[in-house]
GROMACS .gro file of C-alpha atoms in nm:
model
  439
    1MET     CA    1  -0.516  -2.104  -2.019
    2ILE     CA    2  -0.227  -2.329  -2.123
    3GLY     CA    3  -0.041  -2.076  -2.335
    4TRP     CA    4   0.260  -2.113  -2.107
    5LEU     CA    5   0.276  -2.493  -2.147
    6PRO     CA    6   0.453  -2.505  -2.488
    7THR     CA    7   0.727  -2.279  -2.352
    8LEU     CA    8   0.764  -2.499  -2.044
    9LEU     CA    9   0.786  -2.812  -2.260
   10ARG     CA   10   1.058  -2.654  -2.473
   11LEU     CA   11   1.255  -2.563  -2.161
   12VAL     CA   12   1.221  -2.917  -2.028
   13VAL     CA   13   1.341  -3.071  -2.355
   14ILE     CA   14   1.631  -2.825  -2.375
   15GLY     CA   15   1.718  -2.911  -2.014
   16ILE     CA   16   1.718  -3.285  -2.094
   17VAL     CA   17   1.943  -3.230  -2.396
   18LEU     CA   18   2.181  -3.010  -2.195
   19TYR     CA   19   2.193  -3.270  -1.917
   20GLN     CA   20   2.299  -3.537  -2.167
   21VAL     CA   21   2.560  -3.306  -2.319
   22VAL     CA   22   2.698  -3.216  -1.976
   23SER     CA   23   2.716  -3.587  -1.883
   24VAL     CA   24   2.921  -3.664  -2.195
   25VAL     CA   25   3.148  -3.363  -2.138
   26ARG     CA   26   3.204  -3.462  -1.774
   27ALA     CA   27   3.294  -3.818  -1.876
   28LEU     CA   28   3.541  -3.691  -2.137
   29ALA     CA   29   3.689  -3.442  -1.890
   30HIS     CA   30   3.729  -3.717  -1.630
   31ALA     CA   31   3.910  -3.941  -1.880
   32ARG     CA   32   4.133  -3.649  -1.976
   33ARG     CA   33   4.224  -3.582  -1.611
   34VAL     CA   34   4.320  -3.947  -1.568
   35ARG     CA   35   4.538  -3.937  -1.881
   36ARG     CA   36   4.707  -3.614  -1.775
   37ALA     CA   37   4.778  -3.759  -1.429
   38LEU     CA   38   4.945  -4.061  -1.590
   39ILE     CA   39   5.148  -3.842  -1.826
   40ARG     CA   40   5.287  -3.632  -1.542
   41GLY     CA   41   5.360  -3.945  -1.338
   42ASP     CA   42   5.095  -3.881  -1.071
   43ARG     CA   43   4.985  -4.242  -1.040
   44VAL     CA   44   4.807  -4.192  -0.709
   45THR     CA   45   4.571  -3.937  -0.863
   46ALA     CA   46   4.511  -4.150  -1.174
   47VAL     CA   47   4.409  -4.451  -0.962
   48ARG     CA   48   4.202  -4.239  -0.723
   49LEU     CA   49   4.002  -4.081  -1.007
   50SER     CA   50   3.940  -4.420  -1.170
   51ARG     CA   51   3.823  -4.573  -0.842
   52GLN     CA   52   3.594  -4.276  -0.781
   53ALA     CA   53   3.428  -4.330  -1.120
   54VAL     CA   54   3.350  -4.692  -1.027
   55HIS     CA   55   3.231  -4.601  -0.676
   56VAL     CA   56   2.994  -4.327  -0.799
   57LYS     CA   57   2.822  -4.560  -1.047
   58LEU     CA   58   2.811  -4.864  -0.818
   59GLY     CA   59   2.460  -4.797  -0.690
   60ARG     CA   60   2.299  -4.774  -1.036
   61LEU     CA   61   2.518  -5.013  -1.242
   62PRO     CA   62   2.465  -4.818  -1.566
   63PRO     CA   63   2.514  -4.982  -1.909
   64GLY     CA   64   2.869  -4.848  -1.935
   65PHE     CA   65   2.977  -4.993  -1.599
   66PRO     CA   66   3.194  -5.271  -1.753
   67PHE     CA   67   3.393  -5.002  -1.933
   68LEU     CA   68   3.466  -4.838  -1.596
   69LEU     CA   69   3.596  -5.172  -1.463
   70LEU     CA   70   3.808  -5.211  -1.777
   71SER     CA   71   3.945  -4.859  -1.742
   72LEU     CA   72   4.036  -4.907  -1.374
   73GLY     CA   73   4.212  -5.234  -1.454
   74ARG     CA   74   4.411  -5.068  -1.731
   75ILE     CA   75   4.512  -4.778  -1.506
   76LEU     CA   76   4.632  -5.011  -1.230
   77VAL     CA   77   4.840  -5.214  -1.476
   78ALA     CA   78   4.985  -4.893  -1.622
   79CYS     CA   79   5.079  -4.790  -1.267
   80ASP     CA   80   5.268  -5.120  -1.215
   81ARG     CA   81   4.999  -5.252  -0.980
   82VAL     CA   82   4.955  -5.553  -1.204
   83GLY     CA   83   4.802  -5.789  -0.948
   84GLU     CA   84   4.528  -5.540  -0.862
   85GLY     CA   85   4.471  -5.463  -1.229
   86ILE     CA   86   4.426  -5.832  -1.308
   87ALA     CA   87   4.167  -5.864  -1.030
   88TRP     CA   88   3.959  -5.581  -1.179
   89LEU     CA   89   3.996  -5.708  -1.535
   90ARG     CA   90   3.889  -6.054  -1.418
   91LEU     CA   91   3.581  -5.904  -1.258
   92ALA     CA   92   3.505  -5.719  -1.582
   93ASP     CA   93   3.538  -6.051  -1.766
   94GLU     CA   94   3.315  -6.236  -1.519
   95SER     CA   95   3.046  -5.967  -1.533
   96THR     CA   96   3.012  -5.953  -1.914
   97GLY     CA   97   2.880  -6.205  -2.161
   98ALA     CA   98   3.065  -6.299  -2.479
   99ASP     CA   99   2.826  -6.076  -2.674
  100HIS     CA  100   2.894  -5.758  -2.473
  101ARG     CA  101   3.063  -5.485  -2.673
  102ALA     CA  102   3.342  -5.446  -2.413
  103LYS     CA  103   3.430  -5.817  -2.415
  104PRO     CA  104   3.701  -5.809  -2.687
  105ALA     CA  105   3.896  -5.530  -2.514
  106ILE     CA  106   3.853  -5.693  -2.171
  107LEU     CA  107   3.992  -6.027  -2.286
  108ILE     CA  108   4.289  -5.877  -2.471
  109ASP     CA  109   4.385  -5.651  -2.179
  110LEU     CA  110   4.344  -5.935  -1.930
  111GLY     CA  111   4.561  -6.166  -2.142
  112LEU     CA  112   4.837  -5.907  -2.177
  113SER     CA  113   4.827  -5.831  -1.804
  114LEU     CA  114   4.850  -6.198  -1.710
  115ALA     CA  115   5.149  -6.234  -1.942
  116SER     CA  116   5.323  -5.936  -1.782
  117ALA     CA  117   5.275  -6.111  -1.447
  118GLY     CA  118   5.439  -6.427  -1.582
  119ARG     CA  119   5.114  -6.627  -1.586
  120TYR     CA  120   5.154  -6.743  -1.942
  121GLU     CA  121   4.917  -7.042  -1.951
  122GLU     CA  122   4.632  -6.831  -1.816
  123ALA     CA  123   4.717  -6.556  -2.065
  124GLU     CA  124   4.709  -6.802  -2.355
  125SER     CA  125   4.372  -6.936  -2.239
  126VAL     CA  126   4.219  -6.588  -2.219
  127LEU     CA  127   4.355  -6.483  -2.558
  128ALA     CA  128   4.231  -6.806  -2.714
  129ARG     CA  129   3.884  -6.701  -2.598
  130ALA     CA  130   3.940  -6.361  -2.757
  131SER     CA  131   4.031  -6.531  -3.085
  132GLU     CA  132   3.718  -6.744  -3.070
  133LEU     CA  133   3.480  -6.450  -3.022
  134TYR     CA  134   3.434  -6.401  -3.395
  135VAL     CA  135   3.328  -6.767  -3.420
  136GLU     CA  136   3.087  -6.733  -3.127
  137SER     CA  137   2.937  -6.420  -3.284
  138ALA     CA  138   2.772  -6.639  -3.550
  139HIS     CA  139   2.586  -6.841  -3.283
  140PRO     CA  140   2.210  -6.769  -3.244
  141ASP     CA  141   2.256  -6.695  -2.872
  142PHE     CA  142   2.509  -6.420  -2.950
  143HIS     CA  143   2.317  -6.095  -2.895
  144GLY     CA  144   2.586  -5.845  -2.988
  145GLY     CA  145   2.484  -5.574  -3.231
  146ALA     CA  146   2.561  -5.574  -3.600
  147ILE     CA  147   2.855  -5.334  -3.556
  148GLN     CA  148   3.015  -5.563  -3.297
  149ARG     CA  149   2.963  -5.868  -3.517
  150TRP     CA  150   3.124  -5.685  -3.807
  151TYR     CA  151   3.418  -5.560  -3.595
  152MET     CA  152   3.507  -5.906  -3.468
  153ARG     CA  153   3.533  -6.027  -3.828
  154THR     CA  154   3.765  -5.749  -3.940
  155PRO     CA  155   4.140  -5.794  -4.000
  156LYS     CA  156   4.195  -5.518  -3.742
  157TYR     CA  157   4.050  -5.729  -3.459
  158LYS     CA  158   4.233  -6.040  -3.577
  159ARG     CA  159   4.559  -5.840  -3.586
  160ARG     CA  160   4.501  -5.723  -3.228
  161THR     CA  161   4.451  -6.075  -3.098
  162ALA     CA  162   4.744  -6.215  -3.300
  163ASN     CA  163   4.972  -5.936  -3.175
  164ALA     CA  164   4.866  -6.010  -2.818
  165ARG     CA  165   4.943  -6.379  -2.861
  166GLY     CA  166   5.280  -6.290  -3.011
  167TYR     CA  167   5.352  -6.074  -2.706
  168VAL     CA  168   5.269  -6.364  -2.472
  169ALA     CA  169   5.497  -6.593  -2.673
  170MET     CA  170   5.782  -6.340  -2.649
  171ARG     CA  171   5.735  -6.300  -2.274
  172SER     CA  172   5.734  -6.678  -2.225
  173GLU     CA  173   6.048  -6.714  -2.442
  174ARG     CA  174   5.872  -6.905  -2.720
  175PHE     CA  175   6.041  -6.689  -2.980
  176GLU     CA  176   5.963  -6.910  -3.280
  177ASP     CA  177   5.593  -6.899  -3.192
  178ALA     CA  178   5.617  -6.523  -3.145
  179ARG     CA  179   5.768  -6.472  -3.488
  180THR     CA  180   5.500  -6.698  -3.639
  181TRP     CA  181   5.226  -6.483  -3.486
  182TYR     CA  182   5.390  -6.160  -3.602
  183GLU     CA  183   5.433  -6.300  -3.952
  184ALA     CA  184   5.063  -6.392  -3.948
  185VAL     CA  185   4.981  -6.031  -3.856
  186ARG     CA  186   5.187  -5.908  -4.149
  187ALA     CA  187   5.014  -6.147  -4.391
  188MET     CA  188   4.661  -6.049  -4.290
  189PRO     CA  189   4.454  -5.863  -4.551
  190GLY     CA  190   4.381  -5.494  -4.523
  191THR     CA  191   4.597  -5.186  -4.494
  192PRO     CA  192   4.714  -5.125  -4.137
  193ARG     CA  193   4.826  -4.781  -4.027
  194ARG     CA  194   5.188  -4.680  -4.075
  195ASN     CA  195   5.264  -4.701  -3.702
  196ASP     CA  196   5.108  -5.048  -3.683
  197ARG     CA  197   5.325  -5.167  -3.973
  198LEU     CA  198   5.635  -5.023  -3.807
  199ALA     CA  199   5.547  -5.189  -3.475
  200ASN     CA  200   5.500  -5.522  -3.653
  201LEU     CA  201   5.841  -5.495  -3.821
  202ASN     CA  202   5.999  -5.408  -3.486
  203ASN     CA  203   5.835  -5.714  -3.327
  204LEU     CA  204   5.964  -5.936  -3.608
  205ALA     CA  205   6.314  -5.794  -3.567
  206ALA     CA  206   6.308  -5.845  -3.189
  207ALA     CA  207   6.194  -6.207  -3.224
  208SER     CA  208   6.462  -6.270  -3.488
  209VAL     CA  209   6.735  -6.132  -3.259
  210GLN     CA  210   6.625  -6.368  -2.982
  211LEU     CA  211   6.631  -6.660  -3.228
  212GLY     CA  212   6.985  -6.569  -3.338
  213ASP     CA  213   6.865  -6.488  -3.691
  214LEU     CA  214   7.066  -6.167  -3.715
  215ASN     CA  215   7.041  -6.145  -4.094
  216GLY     CA  216   6.663  -6.170  -4.075
  217ALA     CA  217   6.655  -5.908  -3.800
  218GLU     CA  218   6.871  -5.678  -4.016
  219ARG     CA  219   6.624  -5.712  -4.304
  220TYR     CA  220   6.335  -5.607  -4.082
  221VAL     CA  221   6.539  -5.314  -3.947
  222ASP     CA  222   6.608  -5.204  -4.304
  223GLU     CA  223   6.235  -5.217  -4.379
  224VAL     CA  224   6.170  -4.994  -4.079
  225HIS     CA  225   6.426  -4.743  -4.207
  226GLU     CA  226   6.265  -4.747  -4.552
  227LEU     CA  227   5.911  -4.702  -4.420
  228ALA     CA  228   5.981  -4.451  -4.142
  229GLY     CA  229   6.243  -4.238  -4.315
  230GLU     CA  230   6.365  -3.954  -4.097
  231ASN     CA  231   6.027  -3.897  -3.932
  232SER     CA  232   5.967  -3.988  -3.569
  233TRP     CA  233   5.690  -4.233  -3.483
  234SER     CA  234   5.511  -4.371  -3.181
  235GLY     CA  235   5.710  -4.667  -3.056
  236GLN     CA  236   6.041  -4.544  -3.193
  237ASP     CA  237   6.202  -4.591  -2.851
  238TYR     CA  238   6.119  -4.963  -2.866
  239PHE     CA  239   6.271  -4.986  -3.213
  240LEU     CA  240   6.591  -4.815  -3.098
  241GLY     CA  241   6.611  -5.071  -2.817
  242THR     CA  242   6.563  -5.356  -3.065
  243ARG     CA  243   6.823  -5.215  -3.302
  244GLY     CA  244   7.062  -5.159  -3.011
  245ASP     CA  245   7.016  -5.521  -2.902
  246LEU     CA  246   7.082  -5.633  -3.261
  247ARG     CA  247   7.399  -5.423  -3.285
  248LEU     CA  248   7.511  -5.567  -2.952
  249ALA     CA  249   7.461  -5.921  -3.083
  250GLN     CA  250   7.651  -5.827  -3.401
  251GLY     CA  251   7.943  -5.691  -3.200
  252ARG     CA  252   7.889  -5.337  -3.332
  253LEU     CA  253   7.928  -5.202  -2.982
  254LYS     CA  254   7.968  -4.831  -3.051
  255GLU     CA  255   7.647  -4.824  -3.258
  256ALA     CA  256   7.471  -5.028  -2.991
  257ARG     CA  257   7.563  -4.781  -2.718
  258ALA     CA  258   7.453  -4.488  -2.936
  259ASP     CA  259   7.107  -4.639  -2.993
  260LEU     CA  260   7.061  -4.745  -2.633
  261THR     CA  261   7.167  -4.405  -2.502
  262LYS     CA  262   6.892  -4.251  -2.718
  263VAL     CA  263   6.645  -4.492  -2.558
  264LEU     CA  264   6.745  -4.368  -2.213
  265THR     CA  265   6.682  -4.012  -2.329
  266LEU     CA  266   6.335  -4.100  -2.461
  267ARG     CA  267   6.221  -4.345  -2.194
  268GLY     CA  268   6.422  -4.273  -1.880
  269PRO     CA  269   6.626  -4.528  -1.678
  270ASP     CA  270   6.467  -4.845  -1.816
  271PRO     CA  271   6.626  -5.156  -1.654
  272ARG     CA  272   6.658  -5.352  -1.979
  273THR     CA  273   6.819  -5.060  -2.161
  274LEU     CA  274   7.066  -5.004  -1.878
  275LEU     CA  275   7.151  -5.375  -1.882
  276CYS     CA  276   7.220  -5.370  -2.257
  277LEU     CA  277   7.440  -5.064  -2.210
  278ALA     CA  278   7.626  -5.243  -1.930
  279GLU     CA  279   7.680  -5.545  -2.156
  280ALA     CA  280   7.809  -5.322  -2.436
  281ALA     CA  281   8.042  -5.136  -2.201
  282TYR     CA  282   8.173  -5.462  -2.055
  283LYS     CA  283   8.244  -5.604  -2.401
  284GLU     CA  284   8.428  -5.283  -2.489
  285GLY     CA  285   8.648  -5.337  -2.183
  286SER     CA  286   8.502  -5.051  -1.979
  287SER     CA  287   8.404  -5.228  -1.658
  288GLU     CA  288   8.363  -4.898  -1.472
  289ASP     CA  289   8.099  -4.781  -1.721
  290ALA     CA  290   7.929  -5.121  -1.696
  291ILE     CA  291   7.914  -5.094  -1.317
  292GLY     CA  292   7.782  -4.739  -1.348
  293TYR     CA  293   7.494  -4.853  -1.569
  294LEU     CA  294   7.410  -5.144  -1.339
  295ASN     CA  295   7.407  -4.916  -1.035
  296ARG     CA  296   7.135  -4.709  -1.204
  297ILE     CA  297   6.899  -5.008  -1.218
  298LYS     CA  298   6.660  -4.945  -0.930
  299THR     CA  299   6.432  -5.245  -0.991
  300PRO     CA  300   6.550  -5.560  -1.172
  301PRO     CA  301   6.353  -5.654  -1.487
  302ALA     CA  302   6.067  -5.897  -1.429
  303GLU     CA  303   6.120  -6.114  -1.738
  304PRO     CA  304   6.320  -6.435  -1.670
  305GLU     CA  305   6.534  -6.388  -1.982
  306TRP     CA  306   6.642  -6.039  -1.879
  307ARG     CA  307   6.702  -6.146  -1.520
  308ARG     CA  308   6.934  -6.420  -1.648
  309ARG     CA  309   7.119  -6.170  -1.865
  310LEU     CA  310   7.163  -5.938  -1.568
  311ALA     CA  311   7.284  -6.231  -1.356
  312ASP     CA  312   7.537  -6.330  -1.625
  313THR     CA  313   7.669  -5.974  -1.640
  314LEU     CA  314   7.706  -5.965  -1.262
  315GLU     CA  315   7.895  -6.297  -1.276
  316SER     CA  316   8.133  -6.153  -1.536
  317LEU     CA  317   8.197  -5.848  -1.319
  318ALA     CA  318   8.249  -6.076  -1.017
  319GLU     CA  319   8.527  -6.252  -1.207
  320LEU     CA  320   8.693  -5.915  -1.272
  321ASP     CA  321   8.660  -5.830  -0.903
  322GLU     CA  322   8.826  -6.159  -0.809
  323SER     CA  323   9.114  -6.108  -1.050
  324ALA     CA  324   9.165  -5.761  -0.900
  325GLY     CA  325   9.170  -5.904  -0.547
  326HIS     CA  326   8.827  -5.771  -0.445
  327ALA     CA  327   8.687  -6.094  -0.301
  328GLU     CA  328   8.413  -5.927  -0.095
  329ALA     CA  329   8.276  -5.734  -0.396
  330ALA     CA  330   8.284  -6.052  -0.606
  331GLN     CA  331   8.091  -6.244  -0.342
  332LYS     CA  332   7.828  -5.970  -0.324
  333ARG     CA  333   7.776  -5.970  -0.703
  334ARG     CA  334   7.744  -6.348  -0.710
  335ALA     CA  335   7.483  -6.333  -0.434
  336GLU     CA  336   7.286  -6.079  -0.640
  337ALA     CA  337   7.317  -6.304  -0.946
  338ASN     CA  338   7.184  -6.605  -0.754
  339THR     CA  339   6.889  -6.401  -0.631
  340LEU     CA  340   6.806  -6.296  -0.987
  341ARG     CA  341   6.815  -6.655  -1.110
  342ALA     CA  342   6.561  -6.761  -0.848
  343GLU     CA  343   6.199  -6.781  -0.962
  344VAL     CA  344   6.030  -6.443  -0.988
  345PRO     CA  345   5.727  -6.424  -0.755
  346HIS     CA  346   5.408  -6.345  -0.942
  347PRO     CA  347   5.201  -6.051  -0.814
  348HIS     CA  348   4.895  -6.167  -0.623
  349GLU     CA  349   4.552  -6.042  -0.719
  350ALA     CA  350   4.399  -5.797  -0.475
  351SER     CA  351   4.154  -5.983  -0.251
  352ASP     CA  352   4.117  -5.737   0.036
  353ASP     CA  353   4.010  -5.432  -0.166
  354PRO     CA  354   3.676  -5.318  -0.015
  355LEU     CA  355   3.565  -5.152  -0.339
  356LEU     CA  356   3.640  -5.469  -0.535
  357ALA     CA  357   3.439  -5.670  -0.283
  358SER     CA  358   3.147  -5.425  -0.307
  359VAL     CA  359   3.140  -5.439  -0.686
  360ARG     CA  360   3.166  -5.818  -0.685
  361SER     CA  361   2.875  -5.836  -0.438
  362ALA     CA  362   2.663  -5.597  -0.645
  363LEU     CA  363   2.722  -5.803  -0.960
  364ALA     CA  364   2.688  -6.146  -0.797
  365GLY     CA  365   2.484  -6.374  -1.020
  366ARG     CA  366   2.439  -6.105  -1.285
  367ARG     CA  367   2.609  -6.027  -1.611
  368PHE     CA  368   2.596  -5.751  -1.871
  369ARG     CA  369   2.493  -5.888  -2.210
  370GLY     CA  370   2.465  -5.765  -2.565
  371LEU     CA  371   2.131  -5.650  -2.703
  372SER     CA  372   1.907  -5.921  -2.845
  373THR     CA  373   1.708  -5.837  -3.159
  374PRO     CA  374   1.378  -5.772  -2.974
  375ARG     CA  375   1.553  -5.545  -2.726
  376SER     CA  376   1.735  -5.364  -3.006
  377VAL     CA  377   1.398  -5.298  -3.171
  378ALA     CA  378   1.250  -5.177  -2.841
  379LEU     CA  379   1.544  -4.943  -2.782
  380GLY     CA  380   1.523  -4.812  -3.138
  381LEU     CA  381   1.150  -4.741  -3.106
  382TYR     CA  382   1.203  -4.564  -2.774
  383LEU     CA  383   1.480  -4.343  -2.913
  384LEU     CA  384   1.271  -4.270  -3.224
  385ALA     CA  385   0.978  -4.166  -3.005
  386CYS     CA  386   1.206  -3.937  -2.800
  387LEU     CA  387   1.355  -3.780  -3.113
  388SER     CA  388   1.017  -3.728  -3.281
  389LEU     CA  389   0.864  -3.574  -2.969
  390GLY     CA  390   1.163  -3.346  -2.923
  391ILE     CA  391   1.133  -3.221  -3.281
  392LEU     CA  392   0.759  -3.158  -3.236
  393ILE     CA  393   0.812  -2.963  -2.914
  394LEU     CA  394   1.115  -2.761  -3.024
  395GLY     CA  395   0.987  -2.703  -3.377
  396GLY     CA  396   0.744  -2.434  -3.264
  397PHE     CA  397   0.456  -2.584  -3.460
  398ASP     CA  398   0.115  -2.425  -3.411
  399VAL     CA  399  -0.082  -2.707  -3.252
  400PRO     CA  400  -0.418  -2.701  -3.072
  401PRO     CA  401  -0.433  -2.719  -2.690
  402PRO     CA  402  -0.533  -3.089  -2.682
  403ALA     CA  403  -0.221  -3.174  -2.884
  404VAL     CA  404  -0.006  -2.972  -2.642
  405LEU     CA  405  -0.151  -3.168  -2.352
  406ALA     CA  406  -0.081  -3.491  -2.539
  407GLU     CA  407   0.281  -3.382  -2.593
  408ALA     CA  408   0.314  -3.306  -2.221
  409ALA     CA  409   0.167  -3.643  -2.124
  410LEU     CA  410   0.391  -3.829  -2.368
  411LEU     CA  411   0.699  -3.641  -2.242
  412VAL     CA  412   0.616  -3.735  -1.883
  413LEU     CA  413   0.561  -4.096  -1.989
  414LEU     CA  414   0.892  -4.119  -2.179
  415CYS     CA  415   1.087  -3.960  -1.892
  416ALA     CA  416   0.926  -4.187  -1.633
  417ALA     CA  417   0.993  -4.495  -1.846
  418SER     CA  418   1.355  -4.410  -1.928
  419LEU     CA  419   1.530  -4.553  -1.620
  420PRO     CA  420   1.338  -4.882  -1.587
  421LEU     CA  421   1.340  -4.932  -1.964
  422LEU     CA  422   1.715  -4.872  -2.001
  423ARG     CA  423   1.783  -5.087  -1.696
  424TRP     CA  424   1.584  -5.369  -1.855
  425LEU     CA  425   1.743  -5.322  -2.197
  426LEU     CA  426   2.104  -5.255  -2.101
  427GLY     CA  427   2.148  -5.345  -1.735
  428PRO     CA  428   2.295  -5.669  -1.597
  429GLU     CA  429   2.088  -5.986  -1.630
  430ALA     CA  430   2.076  -6.294  -1.412
  431VAL     CA  431   2.334  -6.550  -1.523
  432ARG     CA  432   2.171  -6.842  -1.700
  433ALA     CA  433   2.236  -7.198  -1.586
  434ASN     CA  434   2.431  -7.287  -1.901
  435GLU     CA  435   2.667  -6.993  -1.841
  436GLN     CA  436   2.765  -7.080  -1.485
  437LEU     CA  437   3.083  -7.262  -1.590
  438GLN     CA  438   3.195  -7.007  -1.851
  439THR     CA  439   3.483  -6.760  -1.806
   0.00000   0.00000   0.00000
């Protein structure tokens, strides 16, 4: 009478497996659409897709929800909506414990974003927390899994945090500190990838140029040439900009303009590159070329150092205008220079975003945590039971009718328990009293 039941059970198990596969494929396809939108410059679509992903999951708050917040924050920062990106990254930070597997990436991205907004003290504070995670991971209350504990003790993670702190030091014009951090990255054990080694050498060269150590910068540039050879590499446009800045400081103006022109070809009309080209042209005596480069700068650079350099160049051109009898043009350039020297306003975090408010309300008083040992054991036993039952059902074993009924009952039980069990194991927990003042 139940001869049809084994076939039905197999179809149900196959349907469950296909549903999981389709869910993974849809997530990968969504991430790919976001990346493609960014690549083609369609920022509106990239942000819209990322916000949709958060909105769709808001009602259930699945285990991967912090990663959606992290992704949306990254996309907003990549689209030059830094203030909004910081707000989402802050929320991701507030809604995850130190032992959550997304915490390292959240802290590093938040620190870098704060630095790009000129909020250097906050950035340093956040990155100091990222550096301390590997210490916290040894604490008994740290519930992160063994893989996360291992990762936060690897040279790779320490290199990421040190590079981030070097970046903050460069942005805040603490060039000696920046070079110290980049030298620490170079001295760390392990074998970083070729592109990572090249990026580190470029960072060391850039810091050395800013410190006026042109011989040291030249040594690092030579090491890049030796390691890279004639092959292109990711980040080569940044290296060409660094080498162009070095050649400019050395007075090798023709070589500087050649490198910086290549950067324009690779990256487009970058304000800092156009400024360096204007400086090189001015030093060569070609004020018309210098003015042409400056006119192509649509948005002034945000960094104080580069704004000062642009202001100085405008002052120099104003002096030429005055000597040529163009008083009105000189006055206009000086006004632009004074504006650039004024303090750069920092982007404000988005506070009137209805989706941000909804997510903050849904997560109020709750936080995603890492898996404690008992919960890891419970999750492992549940997955083992699912796997074993799936093998029994799909294996086509000749079992008596009572065993088939038992398989059906167990399948119903496992399916019914999946959502509440996973919500208990991986969902957000109420924030404990001793965590209220953290983050």
